[in-house]
Short mmCIF file of C-alpha atoms and ligand atoms in Angstrom, two decimals:
data_model
loop_
_atom_site.label_atom_id
_atom_site.label_comp_id
_atom_site.label_asym_id
_atom_site.label_seq_id
_atom_site.Cartn_x
_atom_site.Cartn_y
_atom_site.Cartn_z
CA VAL A 1 101.44 126.26 70.73
CA ASP A 2 101.15 129.73 69.24
CA ASP A 3 104.13 131.88 68.29
CA ASP A 4 104.44 133.50 71.73
CA ALA A 5 104.27 130.17 73.55
CA PHE A 6 106.98 128.77 71.27
CA ILE A 7 109.27 131.72 72.00
CA ASP A 8 108.53 131.43 75.74
CA ALA A 9 109.44 127.73 75.63
CA ILE A 10 112.85 128.28 74.06
CA SER A 11 113.86 131.58 75.68
CA PRO A 12 115.03 130.10 79.00
CA TRP A 13 117.39 127.78 77.13
CA LEU A 14 119.00 130.55 75.09
CA GLY A 15 121.08 131.64 78.07
CA ASP A 16 123.32 134.64 78.00
CA ASN A 17 126.61 133.17 76.83
CA ASP A 18 128.66 134.47 73.94
CA GLY A 19 128.52 131.43 71.63
CA PRO A 20 127.46 131.75 67.98
CA VAL A 21 123.80 132.69 67.95
CA GLY A 22 122.81 129.92 65.50
CA ALA A 23 124.33 127.19 67.68
CA ARG A 24 122.64 128.64 70.78
CA LEU A 25 119.28 128.74 69.07
CA THR A 26 119.61 125.15 67.82
CA LEU A 27 120.54 123.96 71.29
CA ALA A 28 117.69 125.92 72.89
CA ILE A 29 115.07 124.36 70.62
CA ARG A 30 116.56 120.88 71.12
CA GLN A 31 116.50 121.30 74.89
CA ALA A 32 112.89 122.50 74.82
CA ILE A 33 112.02 119.40 72.77
CA THR A 34 113.86 116.93 74.96
CA THR A 35 112.40 118.36 78.13
CA GLY A 36 108.91 118.07 76.65
CA GLN A 37 108.15 121.80 76.55
CA LEU A 38 107.78 121.54 72.79
CA SER A 39 106.06 118.38 71.68
CA PRO A 40 105.55 116.83 68.24
CA GLY A 41 103.10 118.88 66.25
CA SER A 42 104.14 122.20 67.85
CA ARG A 43 104.24 124.73 65.02
CA ILE A 44 107.45 126.71 64.60
CA PRO A 45 106.75 130.44 64.05
CA PRO A 46 107.49 131.72 60.55
CA GLU A 47 111.19 132.51 60.06
CA ARG A 48 110.58 136.25 59.89
CA VAL A 49 108.61 136.20 63.19
CA LEU A 50 111.26 134.15 64.98
CA ALA A 51 114.07 136.30 63.58
CA ALA A 52 112.36 139.51 64.73
CA ALA A 53 111.46 138.18 68.19
CA LEU A 54 114.96 136.87 68.87
CA HIS A 55 116.85 139.71 67.15
CA VAL A 56 118.67 137.40 64.78
CA SER A 57 118.88 137.32 61.00
CA ARG A 58 116.50 135.27 58.85
CA PRO A 59 119.37 133.23 57.32
CA THR A 60 120.39 132.25 60.88
CA VAL A 61 116.88 131.02 61.66
CA SER A 62 116.66 129.19 58.38
CA GLY A 63 120.05 127.48 59.05
CA VAL A 64 118.81 126.36 62.47
CA ILE A 65 115.60 124.88 61.02
CA ASP A 66 117.65 123.10 58.34
CA GLU A 67 119.90 121.58 60.99
CA LEU A 68 116.98 120.40 63.14
CA ARG A 69 115.30 118.96 60.06
CA GLY A 70 118.53 117.11 59.27
CA CYS A 71 118.45 115.30 62.60
CA GLY A 72 114.79 114.39 62.36
CA LEU A 73 113.42 116.77 64.98
CA VAL A 74 111.64 119.13 62.60
CA SER A 75 109.54 118.64 59.45
CA SER A 76 108.52 121.26 56.90
CA ARG A 77 106.11 121.41 54.01
CA GLN A 78 105.79 124.11 51.36
CA GLY A 79 102.87 126.32 52.31
CA SER A 80 102.42 124.75 55.80
CA GLY A 81 105.63 125.95 57.43
CA SER A 82 107.65 123.87 59.90
CA TRP A 83 106.71 121.94 63.02
CA ILE A 84 108.34 119.77 65.65
CA SER A 85 108.21 116.18 64.46
CA GLY A 86 110.42 114.28 66.92
CA THR A 87 110.50 113.93 70.68
CA GLY A 88 114.17 113.11 71.11
CA ARG A 89 112.88 110.08 73.01
CA ARG A 90 113.43 106.38 72.74
CA ASN A 91 115.57 105.54 69.75
CA GLU A 92 114.92 108.74 67.90
CA PRO A 93 117.77 111.21 67.42
CA THR A 94 118.17 112.84 70.80
CA VAL A 95 119.94 115.67 72.53
CA PRO A 96 123.23 114.29 73.85
CA PHE A 97 123.23 114.13 77.66
CA ILE A 98 126.28 116.38 77.76
CA GLU A 99 124.26 119.17 76.08
CA MET A 100 121.75 118.94 78.93
CA ILE A 101 124.41 119.93 81.44
CA GLN A 102 125.67 123.00 79.60
CA ALA A 103 124.99 125.91 81.93
CA SER A 104 125.28 128.71 79.32
CA GLY A 105 126.31 131.45 81.71
CA ARG A 106 123.90 130.46 84.49
CA ILE A 107 124.82 129.26 87.98
CA ASP A 108 125.73 125.69 87.14
CA LEU A 109 124.09 123.10 89.37
CA ALA A 110 123.47 120.80 86.39
CA ALA A 111 126.89 119.19 85.89
CA ALA A 112 127.72 116.64 88.61
CA ALA A 113 131.37 117.61 88.79
CA ALA A 114 133.79 119.47 91.03
CA PRO A 115 133.74 123.14 90.05
CA ASP A 116 137.50 123.24 89.38
CA ALA A 117 140.82 121.43 89.84
CA GLY A 118 141.35 122.87 93.34
CA GLY A 119 141.15 119.44 95.00
CA LEU A 120 144.26 118.17 93.22
CA PRO A 121 147.69 118.04 94.85
CA PRO A 122 150.61 119.88 93.20
CA MET A 123 151.67 117.79 90.19
CA ARG A 124 154.10 118.03 87.28
CA VAL A 125 155.15 115.93 84.30
CA GLU A 126 158.45 116.55 82.53
CA THR A 127 159.89 115.15 79.32
CA ALA A 128 162.24 113.04 81.44
CA ASP A 129 159.15 111.31 82.91
CA LEU A 130 157.74 110.66 79.44
CA LEU A 131 161.04 109.09 78.42
CA MET A 132 160.43 106.41 81.07
CA ALA A 133 157.12 105.34 79.46
CA GLU A 134 156.67 101.72 78.44
CA PRO A 135 156.58 101.22 75.50
CA ALA A 136 158.84 104.16 74.73
CA ASN A 137 156.76 105.30 71.75
CA GLY A 138 153.86 105.90 74.17
CA LEU A 139 151.35 103.74 72.28
CA ASN A 140 149.66 101.43 74.75
CA PRO A 141 145.93 100.76 74.41
CA THR A 142 145.50 99.38 77.92
CA GLY A 143 147.44 102.08 79.76
CA LEU A 144 150.62 102.39 81.81
CA TRP A 145 151.35 99.33 83.91
CA PRO A 146 152.02 101.24 87.17
CA LEU A 147 148.62 102.94 86.90
CA ARG A 148 146.86 99.66 86.12
CA GLU A 149 148.55 98.14 89.17
CA VAL A 150 147.39 100.96 91.45
CA VAL A 151 143.80 100.60 90.18
CA ALA A 152 143.98 96.82 90.76
CA ARG A 153 145.42 97.28 94.25
CA ARG A 154 142.66 99.69 95.22
CA ALA A 155 140.04 97.27 93.82
CA SER A 156 141.43 94.43 95.93
CA THR A 157 139.68 95.90 98.97
CA PHE A 158 136.32 94.70 97.57
CA VAL A 159 137.12 91.96 95.02
CA THR A 160 139.86 89.33 95.10
CA GLY A 161 142.15 88.17 92.31
CA VAL A 162 142.39 91.46 90.38
CA THR A 163 145.81 92.40 88.94
CA GLY A 164 146.97 95.03 86.47
CA ASP A 165 146.24 92.49 83.71
CA ASN A 166 142.52 92.95 84.44
CA VAL A 167 142.65 96.74 84.07
CA ILE A 168 142.22 98.96 81.00
CA VAL A 169 142.81 102.70 81.47
CA THR A 170 140.25 104.86 79.65
CA SER A 171 139.40 108.49 79.06
CA GLY A 172 136.94 108.57 81.98
CA ALA A 173 134.06 106.28 82.89
CA HIS A 174 132.03 107.50 79.91
CA GLN A 175 134.57 106.04 77.49
CA ALA A 176 134.84 102.93 79.67
CA LEU A 177 131.08 102.36 79.33
CA ALA A 178 131.22 103.12 75.59
CA LEU A 179 134.03 100.58 75.12
CA VAL A 180 132.17 97.88 77.04
CA VAL A 181 128.94 98.43 75.11
CA ALA A 182 130.67 98.62 71.71
CA ALA A 183 132.74 95.50 72.36
CA LEU A 184 130.09 93.31 73.98
CA ALA A 185 126.65 94.39 72.69
CA PRO A 186 126.03 93.86 68.96
CA GLY A 187 123.74 96.41 67.27
CA GLY A 188 120.07 95.65 67.88
CA SER A 189 120.60 93.99 71.25
CA THR A 190 118.88 94.96 74.48
CA VAL A 191 120.76 96.47 77.40
CA LEU A 192 119.14 96.68 80.84
CA VAL A 193 119.80 99.87 82.77
CA GLU A 194 118.18 101.37 85.82
CA ASP A 195 115.29 103.76 85.54
CA THR A 196 116.82 106.24 86.49
CA THR A 197 120.47 106.03 85.46
CA TYR A 198 123.46 107.99 84.12
CA GLY A 199 122.01 109.82 81.11
CA GLY A 200 125.24 109.48 79.13
CA LEU A 201 124.88 105.71 79.32
CA VAL A 202 121.53 105.88 77.53
CA ASP A 203 123.23 107.92 74.77
CA ILE A 204 125.96 105.32 74.46
CA ILE A 205 123.52 102.44 74.17
CA ARG A 206 121.39 104.19 71.55
CA ALA A 207 124.38 105.41 69.55
CA ASN A 208 125.53 101.80 69.40
CA GLY A 209 122.23 100.80 67.80
CA CYS A 210 121.09 98.94 70.95
CA HIS A 211 117.91 99.34 72.99
CA PRO A 212 118.04 100.58 76.58
CA VAL A 213 115.34 99.05 78.79
CA GLY A 214 114.87 100.60 82.23
CA VAL A 215 114.46 98.57 85.44
CA ASP A 216 112.24 100.30 88.01
CA ARG A 217 113.88 101.55 91.18
CA ASP A 218 112.37 102.41 94.54
CA ASP A 219 113.95 104.30 97.44
CA ASP A 220 116.26 101.35 98.12
CA GLY A 221 117.46 100.81 94.55
CA VAL A 222 116.64 98.36 91.76
CA ASP A 223 113.47 96.33 92.33
CA PRO A 224 114.74 92.70 92.35
CA GLU A 225 111.43 91.24 91.14
CA VAL A 226 111.21 93.63 88.19
CA LEU A 227 114.87 92.91 87.44
CA ALA A 228 114.24 89.15 87.40
CA ASP A 229 111.18 89.62 85.19
CA LEU A 230 112.96 91.85 82.65
CA LEU A 231 115.95 89.50 82.55
CA ARG A 232 113.56 86.67 81.66
CA ARG A 233 111.57 88.66 79.11
CA HIS A 234 114.34 90.58 77.32
CA LYS A 235 117.37 88.29 77.72
CA PRO A 236 119.61 91.38 77.68
CA ILE A 237 123.17 90.89 76.56
CA LEU A 238 124.32 93.44 79.17
CA THR A 239 122.90 94.65 82.49
CA ILE A 240 124.52 97.89 83.61
CA LEU A 241 123.91 99.17 87.14
CA VAL A 242 125.31 102.27 88.81
CA ALA A 243 126.52 100.56 91.98
CA SER A 244 127.46 101.90 95.40
CA VAL A 245 126.43 105.57 95.27
CA HIS A 246 123.74 105.62 92.59
CA SER A 247 123.48 108.30 89.93
CA PRO A 248 121.33 110.36 89.72
CA THR A 249 119.71 109.69 93.12
CA GLY A 250 122.83 109.80 95.35
CA THR A 251 121.52 106.87 97.40
CA ILE A 252 123.09 103.55 98.42
CA SER A 253 121.05 100.33 98.53
CA SER A 254 120.68 98.56 101.88
CA PRO A 255 122.71 95.37 102.56
CA ARG A 256 119.54 93.34 102.19
CA ARG A 257 118.66 94.85 98.82
CA CYS A 258 122.24 94.38 97.56
CA ALA A 259 122.01 90.68 98.50
CA GLU A 260 118.66 90.32 96.70
CA ILE A 261 119.97 91.98 93.53
CA ALA A 262 123.13 89.87 93.59
CA ASP A 263 120.96 86.78 93.99
CA VAL A 264 118.92 87.61 90.89
CA LEU A 265 122.04 88.37 88.83
CA GLU A 266 124.14 85.45 90.07
CA ASN A 267 123.04 82.94 87.43
CA ALA A 268 121.28 85.20 84.92
CA PRO A 269 122.52 84.84 81.31
CA THR A 270 123.67 88.46 81.03
CA VAL A 271 126.99 90.23 81.41
CA VAL A 272 126.78 92.39 84.52
CA VAL A 273 128.53 95.77 84.47
CA LEU A 274 128.82 97.85 87.64
CA ASP A 275 129.49 101.55 87.13
CA GLU A 276 131.28 102.51 90.36
CA THR A 277 132.15 106.05 89.35
CA TYR A 278 130.93 107.49 92.68
CA ALA A 279 131.94 104.57 94.91
CA ASP A 280 134.79 106.42 96.62
CA LEU A 281 132.33 109.13 97.67
CA GLU A 282 130.12 107.08 100.01
CA PHE A 283 129.76 109.41 103.01
CA SER A 284 129.96 106.40 105.36
CA PRO A 285 131.88 103.80 103.35
CA SER A 286 129.77 100.63 103.25
CA GLY A 287 132.29 98.35 101.59
CA ARG A 288 130.63 98.28 98.15
CA LEU A 289 128.24 95.49 99.05
CA LEU A 290 126.84 94.71 95.58
CA SER A 291 130.30 94.71 94.05
CA GLY A 292 131.57 92.43 96.80
CA ALA A 293 128.60 90.06 96.49
CA LEU A 294 129.03 89.73 92.71
CA ALA A 295 132.80 89.09 92.99
CA ASP A 296 134.14 87.95 89.59
CA ARG A 297 130.62 87.88 88.12
CA ALA A 298 130.86 91.59 87.17
CA ILE A 299 132.82 93.94 84.95
CA ARG A 300 133.57 97.17 86.82
CA VAL A 301 133.93 100.73 85.60
CA GLY A 302 135.51 103.51 87.64
CA SER A 303 136.90 107.01 87.29
CA LEU A 304 138.79 109.84 88.98
CA SER A 305 136.27 112.37 87.62
CA LYS A 306 134.03 112.62 90.69
CA THR A 307 136.60 111.88 93.37
CA LEU A 308 139.16 114.37 92.03
CA TRP A 309 138.56 116.28 88.82
CA THR A 310 136.63 115.57 85.61
CA GLY A 311 139.35 117.26 83.55
CA LEU A 312 141.82 114.47 84.33
CA ARG A 313 139.76 112.31 81.94
CA THR A 314 141.04 109.18 83.64
CA GLY A 315 138.89 106.14 84.22
CA TRP A 316 139.18 102.38 83.92
CA ILE A 317 137.57 99.05 83.23
CA ILE A 318 138.23 96.01 85.45
CA ALA A 319 137.36 92.78 83.63
CA PRO A 320 138.53 89.21 83.00
CA VAL A 321 141.68 89.08 80.86
CA ASP A 322 139.94 87.68 77.76
CA THR A 323 137.24 90.36 77.98
CA CYS A 324 139.99 93.00 78.27
CA ALA A 325 141.49 91.63 75.03
CA THR A 326 138.12 91.86 73.22
CA ILE A 327 137.58 95.42 74.45
CA THR A 328 141.11 96.47 73.52
CA ARG A 329 140.77 95.19 69.98
CA ARG A 330 137.53 97.14 69.62
CA ARG A 331 139.16 100.20 71.09
CA TRP A 332 141.82 100.24 68.40
CA GLN A 333 139.27 99.72 65.66
CA GLN A 334 136.75 102.31 66.74
CA PHE A 335 137.86 104.64 69.52
CA ASP A 336 141.47 105.63 69.98
CA LEU A 337 144.97 104.21 70.20
CA GLY A 338 145.07 104.41 73.98
CA PRO A 339 145.13 106.94 76.81
CA SER A 340 147.51 109.89 76.95
CA VAL A 341 150.74 109.03 78.78
CA ALA A 342 150.99 112.52 80.25
CA SER A 343 147.53 112.39 81.84
CA GLN A 344 148.20 108.91 83.18
CA LEU A 345 151.36 110.16 84.88
CA LEU A 346 149.32 112.97 86.43
CA ALA A 347 146.66 110.46 87.51
CA LEU A 348 149.35 108.36 89.21
CA GLN A 349 150.51 111.39 91.16
CA ALA A 350 146.92 112.30 92.03
CA LEU A 351 146.32 108.76 93.31
CA ASP A 352 149.32 108.98 95.62
CA GLY A 353 147.84 109.76 99.04
CA ILE A 354 144.30 109.91 97.65
CA ASP A 355 142.73 108.11 100.60
CA ALA A 356 143.58 110.90 103.02
CA ARG A 357 142.26 113.51 100.59
CA LEU A 358 139.08 111.50 100.11
CA VAL A 359 138.31 111.52 103.84
CA LEU A 360 138.29 115.29 103.68
CA ARG A 361 136.37 115.44 100.40
CA ARG A 362 133.64 113.12 101.68
CA ARG A 363 133.27 115.17 104.86
CA THR A 364 133.01 118.45 102.93
CA LEU A 365 130.49 117.00 100.47
CA GLN A 366 128.36 115.61 103.28
CA GLN A 367 128.33 119.01 105.00
CA LYS A 368 127.23 120.66 101.76
CA ALA A 369 124.49 118.08 101.26
CA VAL A 370 123.17 118.82 104.76
CA TRP A 371 123.40 122.56 104.10
CA VAL A 372 121.40 122.27 100.87
CA ARG A 373 118.80 120.03 102.50
CA ASP A 374 118.30 122.55 105.34
CA ALA A 375 118.19 125.50 102.94
CA LEU A 376 115.60 123.76 100.76
CA ALA A 377 113.50 122.87 103.81
CA ALA A 378 113.47 126.56 104.76
CA GLU A 379 113.08 128.14 101.31
CA LEU A 380 111.30 125.53 99.19
CA PRO A 381 109.52 123.26 101.67
CA ASP A 382 107.44 121.41 99.06
CA TRP A 383 110.60 120.13 97.38
CA ALA A 384 111.46 116.62 98.55
CA PRO A 385 115.17 115.82 98.35
CA ALA A 386 116.16 112.12 98.39
CA ARG A 387 118.49 111.21 101.23
CA ALA A 388 122.06 111.87 100.08
CA ASP A 389 124.21 108.85 100.98
CA GLY A 390 127.15 110.02 98.92
CA GLY A 391 128.30 111.61 95.69
CA LEU A 392 127.95 115.24 94.78
CA ALA A 393 124.41 115.65 93.54
CA MET A 394 120.95 115.57 95.06
CA TRP A 395 117.84 114.09 93.48
CA ILE A 396 114.85 116.24 94.32
CA GLY A 397 111.17 115.37 94.00
CA LEU A 398 108.92 118.31 93.04
CA PRO A 399 105.21 119.07 93.09
CA GLY A 400 105.30 119.39 89.26
CA ASP A 401 107.23 118.36 86.17
CA GLY A 402 111.05 118.47 86.46
CA ALA A 403 111.65 119.70 82.91
CA ARG A 404 109.24 122.55 83.42
CA LEU A 405 111.00 123.52 86.63
CA ALA A 406 114.39 123.29 84.87
CA GLY A 407 113.09 125.70 82.24
CA GLU A 408 111.83 128.10 84.91
CA ALA A 409 115.11 127.81 86.82
CA ALA A 410 116.95 128.69 83.61
CA THR A 411 115.01 131.97 83.38
CA ARG A 412 116.16 132.62 86.96
CA GLY A 413 119.77 132.06 85.90
CA VAL A 414 120.22 128.62 87.47
CA ALA A 415 120.99 125.45 85.49
CA VAL A 416 119.60 122.24 86.98
CA LEU A 417 119.24 118.85 85.29
CA PRO A 418 115.68 117.71 84.48
CA GLY A 419 115.17 114.16 85.76
CA SER A 420 113.90 113.05 82.34
CA ALA A 421 117.52 113.24 81.10
CA CYS A 422 118.29 110.28 83.38
CA ARG A 423 115.52 107.97 82.20
CA ALA A 424 115.92 105.15 79.72
CA ASP A 425 113.16 106.62 77.53
CA ASN A 426 113.55 110.29 78.60
CA ALA A 427 109.95 110.17 79.85
CA PRO A 428 108.84 113.10 82.04
CA THR A 429 109.41 112.88 85.79
CA ASN A 430 108.73 115.19 88.73
CA HIS A 431 112.41 115.32 89.60
CA ILE A 432 115.50 117.40 89.05
CA ARG A 433 119.14 116.74 89.92
CA VAL A 434 121.15 119.44 91.62
CA CYS A 435 124.94 119.33 92.13
CA PHE A 436 125.98 120.54 95.59
CA ASP A 437 129.75 120.40 95.02
CA ARG A 438 129.89 124.17 94.87
CA PRO A 439 131.05 126.90 97.26
CA ILE A 440 128.31 127.65 99.82
CA ASP A 441 127.91 131.23 98.55
CA VAL A 442 127.13 129.86 95.07
CA LEU A 443 124.59 127.42 96.51
CA GLU A 444 123.08 130.22 98.55
CA ALA A 445 122.74 132.48 95.49
CA ALA A 446 121.19 129.64 93.47
CA ILE A 447 118.59 128.81 96.12
CA GLU A 448 117.77 132.46 96.57
CA ARG A 449 117.10 132.78 92.82
CA LEU A 450 115.00 129.61 92.81
CA SER A 451 112.90 130.64 95.79
CA ASP A 452 112.54 134.17 94.44
CA ARG A 453 110.97 132.54 91.40
CA ARG A 454 108.52 130.84 93.72
CA SER A 455 107.52 133.89 95.70
CA ARG A 456 106.82 135.82 92.50
CA GLY A 457 104.99 132.89 90.97
C1 PLP B 1 127.32 107.28 86.88
C2 PLP B 1 128.27 107.92 85.94
N1 PLP B 1 129.02 107.16 85.16
C3 PLP B 1 129.93 107.70 84.31
C4 PLP B 1 130.09 109.06 84.20
C5 PLP B 1 131.11 109.61 83.25
O1 PLP B 1 132.22 110.06 84.00
P1 PLP B 1 133.62 110.43 83.41
O2 PLP B 1 133.80 111.90 83.61
O3 PLP B 1 134.61 109.63 84.20
O4 PLP B 1 133.65 110.04 81.96
C6 PLP B 1 129.31 109.90 85.00
C7 PLP B 1 129.48 111.37 84.89
O5 PLP B 1 128.58 112.14 85.09
C8 PLP B 1 128.38 109.32 85.89
O6 PLP B 1 127.60 110.08 86.66
#
């Protein structure tokens, strides 16, 4: 790429937020690398050219290049300048998934999360409530017993024999997955995930020094034959599936497919983990068929982030008691001393009467999914949205590369997630993910900007 092409590739990612300019520039270059717009070998314009084009100081540019060199994404040689030397793929240093969903002042359709805390009931926690905590000093790595009991009781609708002793409260499903991987997968081991999957899970596996291997999916979910083959070939210590409503596709596997997958996993020498973060958002609740079929064969991960509000940072692990003990020991060594008592008390209040609120939330989300599908059919008819069976995001097939479209959308002021962020090896894909849990006027403005891009293009 020449200097102009380099600047064109990073400009959409610079956004128009007020953060420190150096940090924004670093992030923009990293995003252009991860999305494949800048590939290894791409020459970085001389510092003075970049500084002039972006209206920043030369020391700022030089600090950014130093930082990128430090994480292995850039190389430099005296007399030859600097060039991109990493892809952010596979087990190379990579852009954290969470950076991929930073909207930087654009309309945010990238983060799969409720836009605000408006879906929560009125709640309060007072010092008198904290004085009731067990133990009284507030240090409890597995969480408050009443909350663990509620989680166990809700789980008993799809798996028998779960009590509060099987539950660990975590700071969201992300930490739950991180705890499971850290406690059960030694560095260097292989972990099977779906291709595609939750991008943060790929980060967790890599950061733990393990290797994510992706299992192909079709429209109905994981391919059971590929799964069986990869289990045989890789002997993965863990197999982690996003069960019920899948992320990022928003689809639910058919009863037949769930039975086939359960059959393959039943006697496989791997620990099965089901990430059920979206399970309470099935538009027509199916009874969590895979979870039910695997019964006590699986560890489960859940969260209030998608059903209620990400800011609660409340999730959980459901596992056999001895596995809970292993995870808890690891938690104390590596992660934290346990969840916040105050947020657990809020979570307990939020869970009171949640089923009625969920009926409403599912209905609203389904209406928004239909609205977006209709709007896309009218405005962007060559986009092919996957059927939305639940959740709050739509997986959309495109005529061209998803990362390229995400870059173009960014210049139009709309943040969408490139599908490559959800692949085990971050390989390119002709997909994006779009969150539809937004007010209709926001969705309308976003689609107008996206289709305006098209008519001009
Ligand atoms: C499938 C899946 N698992 C886990 C998480 C992490 O959720 P939490 O906010 O509970 O940490 C997400 C969030 O995007 C997700 O989509």
